[in-house]
Short mmCIF file of C-alpha atoms in Angstrom, two decimals:
data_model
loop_
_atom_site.label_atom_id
_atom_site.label_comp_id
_atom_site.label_asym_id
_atom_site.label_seq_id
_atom_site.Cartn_x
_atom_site.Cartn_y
_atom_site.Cartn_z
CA UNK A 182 21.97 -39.52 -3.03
CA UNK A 183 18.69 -37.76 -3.89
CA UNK A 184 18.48 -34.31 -1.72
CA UNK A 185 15.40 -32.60 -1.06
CA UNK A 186 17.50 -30.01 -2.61
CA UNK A 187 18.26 -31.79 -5.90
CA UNK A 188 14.57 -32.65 -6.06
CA UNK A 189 13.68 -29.24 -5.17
CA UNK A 190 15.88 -28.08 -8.50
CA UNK A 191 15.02 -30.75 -11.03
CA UNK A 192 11.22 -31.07 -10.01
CA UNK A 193 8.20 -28.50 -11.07
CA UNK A 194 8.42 -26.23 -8.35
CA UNK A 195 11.46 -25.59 -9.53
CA UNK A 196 10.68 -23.88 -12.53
CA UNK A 197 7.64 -22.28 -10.43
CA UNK A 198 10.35 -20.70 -8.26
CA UNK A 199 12.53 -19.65 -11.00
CA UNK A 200 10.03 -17.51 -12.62
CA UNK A 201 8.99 -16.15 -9.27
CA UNK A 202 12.55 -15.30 -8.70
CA UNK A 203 13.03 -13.54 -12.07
CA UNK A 204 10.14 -11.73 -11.79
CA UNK A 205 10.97 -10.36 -7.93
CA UNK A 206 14.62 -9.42 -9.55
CA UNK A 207 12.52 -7.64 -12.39
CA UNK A 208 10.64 -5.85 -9.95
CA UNK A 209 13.32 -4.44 -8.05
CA UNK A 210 15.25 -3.14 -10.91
CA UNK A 211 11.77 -1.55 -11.79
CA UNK A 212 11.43 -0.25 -8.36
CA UNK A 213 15.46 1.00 -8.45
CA UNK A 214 14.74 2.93 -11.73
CA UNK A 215 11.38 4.07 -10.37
CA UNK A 216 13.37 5.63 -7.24
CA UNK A 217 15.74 7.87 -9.43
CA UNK A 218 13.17 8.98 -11.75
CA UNK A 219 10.90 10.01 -8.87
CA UNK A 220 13.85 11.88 -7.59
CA UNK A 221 14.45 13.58 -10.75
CA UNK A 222 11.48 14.60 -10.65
CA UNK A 223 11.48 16.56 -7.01
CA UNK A 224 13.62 19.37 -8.43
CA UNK A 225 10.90 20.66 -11.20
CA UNK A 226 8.03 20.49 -8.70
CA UNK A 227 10.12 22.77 -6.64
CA UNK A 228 10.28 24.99 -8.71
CA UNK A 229 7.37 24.55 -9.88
CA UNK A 230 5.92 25.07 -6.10
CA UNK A 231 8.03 28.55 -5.95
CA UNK A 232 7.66 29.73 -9.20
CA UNK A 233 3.85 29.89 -8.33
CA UNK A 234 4.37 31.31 -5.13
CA UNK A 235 6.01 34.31 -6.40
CA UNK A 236 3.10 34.69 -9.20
CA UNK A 237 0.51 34.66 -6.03
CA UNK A 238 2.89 37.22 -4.05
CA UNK A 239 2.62 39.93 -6.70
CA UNK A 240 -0.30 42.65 -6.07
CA UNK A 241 -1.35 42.88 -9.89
CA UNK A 242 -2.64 39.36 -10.88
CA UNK A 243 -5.98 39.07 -11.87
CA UNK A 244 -7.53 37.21 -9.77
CA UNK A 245 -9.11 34.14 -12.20
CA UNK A 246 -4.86 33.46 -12.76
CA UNK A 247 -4.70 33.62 -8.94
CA UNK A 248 -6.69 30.81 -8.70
CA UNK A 249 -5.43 28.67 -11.35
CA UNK A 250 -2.08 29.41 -10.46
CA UNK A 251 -2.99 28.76 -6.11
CA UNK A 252 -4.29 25.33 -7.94
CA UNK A 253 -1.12 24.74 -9.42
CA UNK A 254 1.00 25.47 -6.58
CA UNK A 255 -1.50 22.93 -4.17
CA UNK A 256 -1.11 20.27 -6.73
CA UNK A 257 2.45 20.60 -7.46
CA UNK A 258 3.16 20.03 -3.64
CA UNK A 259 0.66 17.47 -3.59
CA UNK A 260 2.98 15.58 -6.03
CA UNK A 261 5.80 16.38 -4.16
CA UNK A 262 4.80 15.17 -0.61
CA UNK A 263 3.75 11.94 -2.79
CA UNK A 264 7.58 11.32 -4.46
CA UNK A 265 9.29 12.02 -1.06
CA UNK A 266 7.05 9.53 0.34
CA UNK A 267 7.45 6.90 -2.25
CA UNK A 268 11.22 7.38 -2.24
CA UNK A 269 11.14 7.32 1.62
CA UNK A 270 9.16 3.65 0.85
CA UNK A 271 11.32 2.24 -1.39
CA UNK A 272 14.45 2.84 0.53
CA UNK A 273 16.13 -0.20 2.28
CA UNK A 274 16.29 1.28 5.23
CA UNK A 275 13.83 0.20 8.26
CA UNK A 276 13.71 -3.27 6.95
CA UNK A 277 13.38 -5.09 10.49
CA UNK A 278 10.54 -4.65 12.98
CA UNK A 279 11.52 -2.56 14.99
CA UNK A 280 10.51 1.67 14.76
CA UNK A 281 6.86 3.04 15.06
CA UNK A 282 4.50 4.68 12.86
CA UNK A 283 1.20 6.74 12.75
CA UNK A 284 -1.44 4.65 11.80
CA UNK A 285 -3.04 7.49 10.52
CA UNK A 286 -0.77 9.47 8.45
CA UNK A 287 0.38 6.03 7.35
CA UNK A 288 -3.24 4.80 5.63
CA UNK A 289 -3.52 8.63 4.25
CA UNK A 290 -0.07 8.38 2.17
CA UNK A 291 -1.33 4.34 1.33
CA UNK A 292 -4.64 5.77 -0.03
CA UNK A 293 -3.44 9.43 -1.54
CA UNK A 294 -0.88 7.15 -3.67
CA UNK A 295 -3.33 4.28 -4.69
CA UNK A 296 -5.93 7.31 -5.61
CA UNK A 297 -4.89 7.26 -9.38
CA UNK A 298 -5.52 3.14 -9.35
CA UNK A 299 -8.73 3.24 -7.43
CA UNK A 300 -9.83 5.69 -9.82
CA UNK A 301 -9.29 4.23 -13.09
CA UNK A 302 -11.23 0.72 -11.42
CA UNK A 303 -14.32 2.88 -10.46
CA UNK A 304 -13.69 2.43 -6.93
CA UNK A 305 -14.13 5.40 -4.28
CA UNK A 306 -11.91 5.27 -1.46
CA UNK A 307 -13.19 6.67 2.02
CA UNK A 308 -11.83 6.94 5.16
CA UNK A 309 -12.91 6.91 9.14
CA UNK A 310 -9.63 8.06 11.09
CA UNK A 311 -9.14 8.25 14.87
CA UNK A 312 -6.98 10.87 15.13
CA UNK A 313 -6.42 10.31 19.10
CA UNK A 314 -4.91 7.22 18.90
CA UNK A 315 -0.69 5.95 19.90
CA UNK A 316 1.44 5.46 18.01
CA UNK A 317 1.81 1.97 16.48
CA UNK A 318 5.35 -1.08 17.36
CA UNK A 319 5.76 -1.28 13.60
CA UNK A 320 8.19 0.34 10.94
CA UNK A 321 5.97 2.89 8.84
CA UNK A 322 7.10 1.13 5.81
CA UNK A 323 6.83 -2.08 6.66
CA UNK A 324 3.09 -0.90 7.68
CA UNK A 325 2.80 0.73 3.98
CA UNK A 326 3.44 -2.90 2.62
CA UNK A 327 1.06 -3.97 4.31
CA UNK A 328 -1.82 -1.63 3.42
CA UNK A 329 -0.82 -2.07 -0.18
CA UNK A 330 -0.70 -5.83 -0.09
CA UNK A 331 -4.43 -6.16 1.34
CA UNK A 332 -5.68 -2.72 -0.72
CA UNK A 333 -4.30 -3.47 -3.87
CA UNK A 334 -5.49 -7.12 -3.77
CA UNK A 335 -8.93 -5.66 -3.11
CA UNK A 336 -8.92 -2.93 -6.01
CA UNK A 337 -7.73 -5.37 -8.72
CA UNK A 338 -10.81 -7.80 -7.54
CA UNK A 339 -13.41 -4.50 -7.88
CA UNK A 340 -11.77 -3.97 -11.17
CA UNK A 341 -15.01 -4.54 -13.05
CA UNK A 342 -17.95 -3.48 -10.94
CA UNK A 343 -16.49 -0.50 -9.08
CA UNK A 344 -17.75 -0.23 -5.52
CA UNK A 345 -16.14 1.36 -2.82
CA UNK A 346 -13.24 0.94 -0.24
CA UNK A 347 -13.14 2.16 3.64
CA UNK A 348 -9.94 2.02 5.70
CA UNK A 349 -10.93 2.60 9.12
CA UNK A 350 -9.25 3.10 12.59
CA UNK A 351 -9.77 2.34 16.06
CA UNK A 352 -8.61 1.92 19.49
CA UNK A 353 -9.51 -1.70 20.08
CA UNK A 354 -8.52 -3.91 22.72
CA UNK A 355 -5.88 -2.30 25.78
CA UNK A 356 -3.02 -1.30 24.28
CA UNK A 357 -3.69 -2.53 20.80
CA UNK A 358 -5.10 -0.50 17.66
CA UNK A 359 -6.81 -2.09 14.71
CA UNK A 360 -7.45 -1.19 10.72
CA UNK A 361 -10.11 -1.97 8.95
CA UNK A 362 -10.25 -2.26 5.42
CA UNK A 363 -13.95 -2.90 4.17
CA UNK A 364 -14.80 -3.00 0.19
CA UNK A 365 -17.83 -3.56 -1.38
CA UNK A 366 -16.50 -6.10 -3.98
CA UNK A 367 -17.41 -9.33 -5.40
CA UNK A 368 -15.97 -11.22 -2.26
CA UNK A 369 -14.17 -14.66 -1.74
CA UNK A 370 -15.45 -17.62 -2.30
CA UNK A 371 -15.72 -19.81 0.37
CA UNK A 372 -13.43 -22.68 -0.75
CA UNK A 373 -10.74 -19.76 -1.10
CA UNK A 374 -11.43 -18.25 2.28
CA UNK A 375 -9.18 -20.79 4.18
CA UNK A 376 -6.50 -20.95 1.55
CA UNK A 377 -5.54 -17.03 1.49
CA UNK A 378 -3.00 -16.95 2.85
CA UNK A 379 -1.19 -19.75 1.37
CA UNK A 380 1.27 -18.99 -0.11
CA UNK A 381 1.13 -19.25 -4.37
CA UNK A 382 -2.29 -19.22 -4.15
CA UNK A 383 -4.25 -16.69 -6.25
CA UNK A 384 -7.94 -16.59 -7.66
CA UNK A 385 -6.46 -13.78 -10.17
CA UNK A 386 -5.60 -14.92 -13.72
CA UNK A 387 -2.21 -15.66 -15.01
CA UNK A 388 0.32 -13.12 -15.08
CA UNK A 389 -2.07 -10.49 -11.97
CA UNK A 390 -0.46 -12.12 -9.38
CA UNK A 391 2.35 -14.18 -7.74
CA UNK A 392 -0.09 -15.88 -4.93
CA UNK A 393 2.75 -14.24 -2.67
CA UNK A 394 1.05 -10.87 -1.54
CA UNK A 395 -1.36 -12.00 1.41
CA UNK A 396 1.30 -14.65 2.76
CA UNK A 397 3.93 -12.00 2.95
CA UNK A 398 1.24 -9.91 4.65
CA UNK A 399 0.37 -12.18 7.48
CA UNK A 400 3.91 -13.03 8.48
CA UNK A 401 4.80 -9.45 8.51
CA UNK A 402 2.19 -9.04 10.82
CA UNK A 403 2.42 -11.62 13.27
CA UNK A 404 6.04 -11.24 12.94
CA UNK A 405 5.16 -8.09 14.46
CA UNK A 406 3.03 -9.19 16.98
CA UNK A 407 0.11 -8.26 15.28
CA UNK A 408 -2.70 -10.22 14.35
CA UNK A 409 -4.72 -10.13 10.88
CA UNK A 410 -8.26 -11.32 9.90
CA UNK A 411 -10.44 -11.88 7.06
CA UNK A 412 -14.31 -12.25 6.65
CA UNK A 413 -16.23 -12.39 3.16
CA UNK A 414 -19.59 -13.12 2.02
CA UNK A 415 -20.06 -13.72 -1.99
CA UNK A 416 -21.72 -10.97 -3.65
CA UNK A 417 -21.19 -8.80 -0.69
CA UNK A 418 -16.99 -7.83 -0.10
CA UNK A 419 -14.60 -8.65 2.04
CA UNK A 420 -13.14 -6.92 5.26
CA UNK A 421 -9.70 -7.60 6.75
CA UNK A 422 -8.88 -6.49 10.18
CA UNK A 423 -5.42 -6.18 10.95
CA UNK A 424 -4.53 -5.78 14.80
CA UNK A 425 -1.10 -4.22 16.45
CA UNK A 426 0.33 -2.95 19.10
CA UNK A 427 0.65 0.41 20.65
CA UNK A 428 3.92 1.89 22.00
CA UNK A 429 3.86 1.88 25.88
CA UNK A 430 4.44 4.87 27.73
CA UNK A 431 7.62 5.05 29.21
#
């Protein structure tokens, strides 16, 4: 008898699956390899970070090698609060929903470590924080997927004109906060608006995309309890809105 399962394996989407598979198992061995050489890379910056500490400590430097050197040191950490971060991400841990995060601190690693791609695209990436608001119900790295889903979608479409990108956040219903991502790209096209979030579906040409990234985005969200929105005019950009809840008091 003829399974959904048999047709599911001799049928096209078969072969459309297959290749997604390989390519998520070539990504993770990527991201796997990534992890140690980002670790390997920790113990040089530290020493890096004290060397040029102990240069700034002594009385006699001039005080044009001062500042190189004080630039050194700040970039050096820089780097370093970066690779703990990313190895921090692509640990397994914190997988469910449960934990809570800063919004804030969360959309300032998302945009220090996508600051090398916006760059290259043209695109300047601003930001409009409220620093007095709760905590968020989420993981903080199941938040960072998130931002890097819906950012990284948006930087790869501003790829040829540039523009600009604004995360902001805000206290918006009771108990619930809400980031805003606003670019100033070529936006979606209307017959693509509805279709988003389906999942295979992509506008991008072959091989930029797996039509996966805003469909895993909304179920992590609403799996959360959260809530996210789009709105696009052609010509104009796009903003998402995605909605979540705070942490109640206890």
């Amino acid at each position: 008898m003829d399974t959904p399962a048999d047709r599911y394996i001799d049928g096209a989407i078969s072969q459309e699956l297959l290749k997604q598979l390989a390519y998520n198992e070539k990504m993770s061995e990527l991201g796997r390899i990534s992890a140690g050489v980002v670790h390997e890379l920790n113990a040089p910056l530290s020493v890096i970070i004290s060397a040029s500490q102990m240069i700034m400590r002594e009385a006699d430097v001039p005080e044009f090698v001062r500042e190189m050197v004080a630039r050194i040191s700040s970039e050096a950490l820089r780097l370093s609060q970066l690779t703990r971060g990313l190895l921090n991400f692509s640990s397994q841990e914190e997988t469910e929903s449960g934990g809570e995060a800063d919004v804030n601190l969360t959309v300032e690693f998302v945009l220090d470590f996508l600051g090398y791609e916006a760059a290259r695209r043209g695109v300047t990436l601003l930001r409009k924080l409220d620093y007095h608001l709760p905590v968020v119900e989420v993981g903080a790295n199941l938040l960072k997927q998130v931002l890097l889903n819906i950012i990284m979608n948006a930087l790869q479409a501003m790829e040829i004109e540039g523009g600009s990108l604004m995360v902001e956040t805000m206290a918006s219903v009771a108990g619930k906060v809400s980031i805003v991502i606003v670019d100033t790209g070529p936006g979606i096209p209307v017959a693509a608006l509805t279709r988003i979030f389906e999942p295979y579906f992509t506008t991008k040409r072959p091989g930029e995309g797996t039509g996966l990234g805003l469909f895993v985005t909304k179920r992590l969200v609403e799996n959360l309890g959260g809530s996210i929105e789009v709105r696009s005019t052609e010509g104009e950009g796009t903003t998402f809105i995605v909605t979540l809840a705070v942490v109640e008091e206890q």
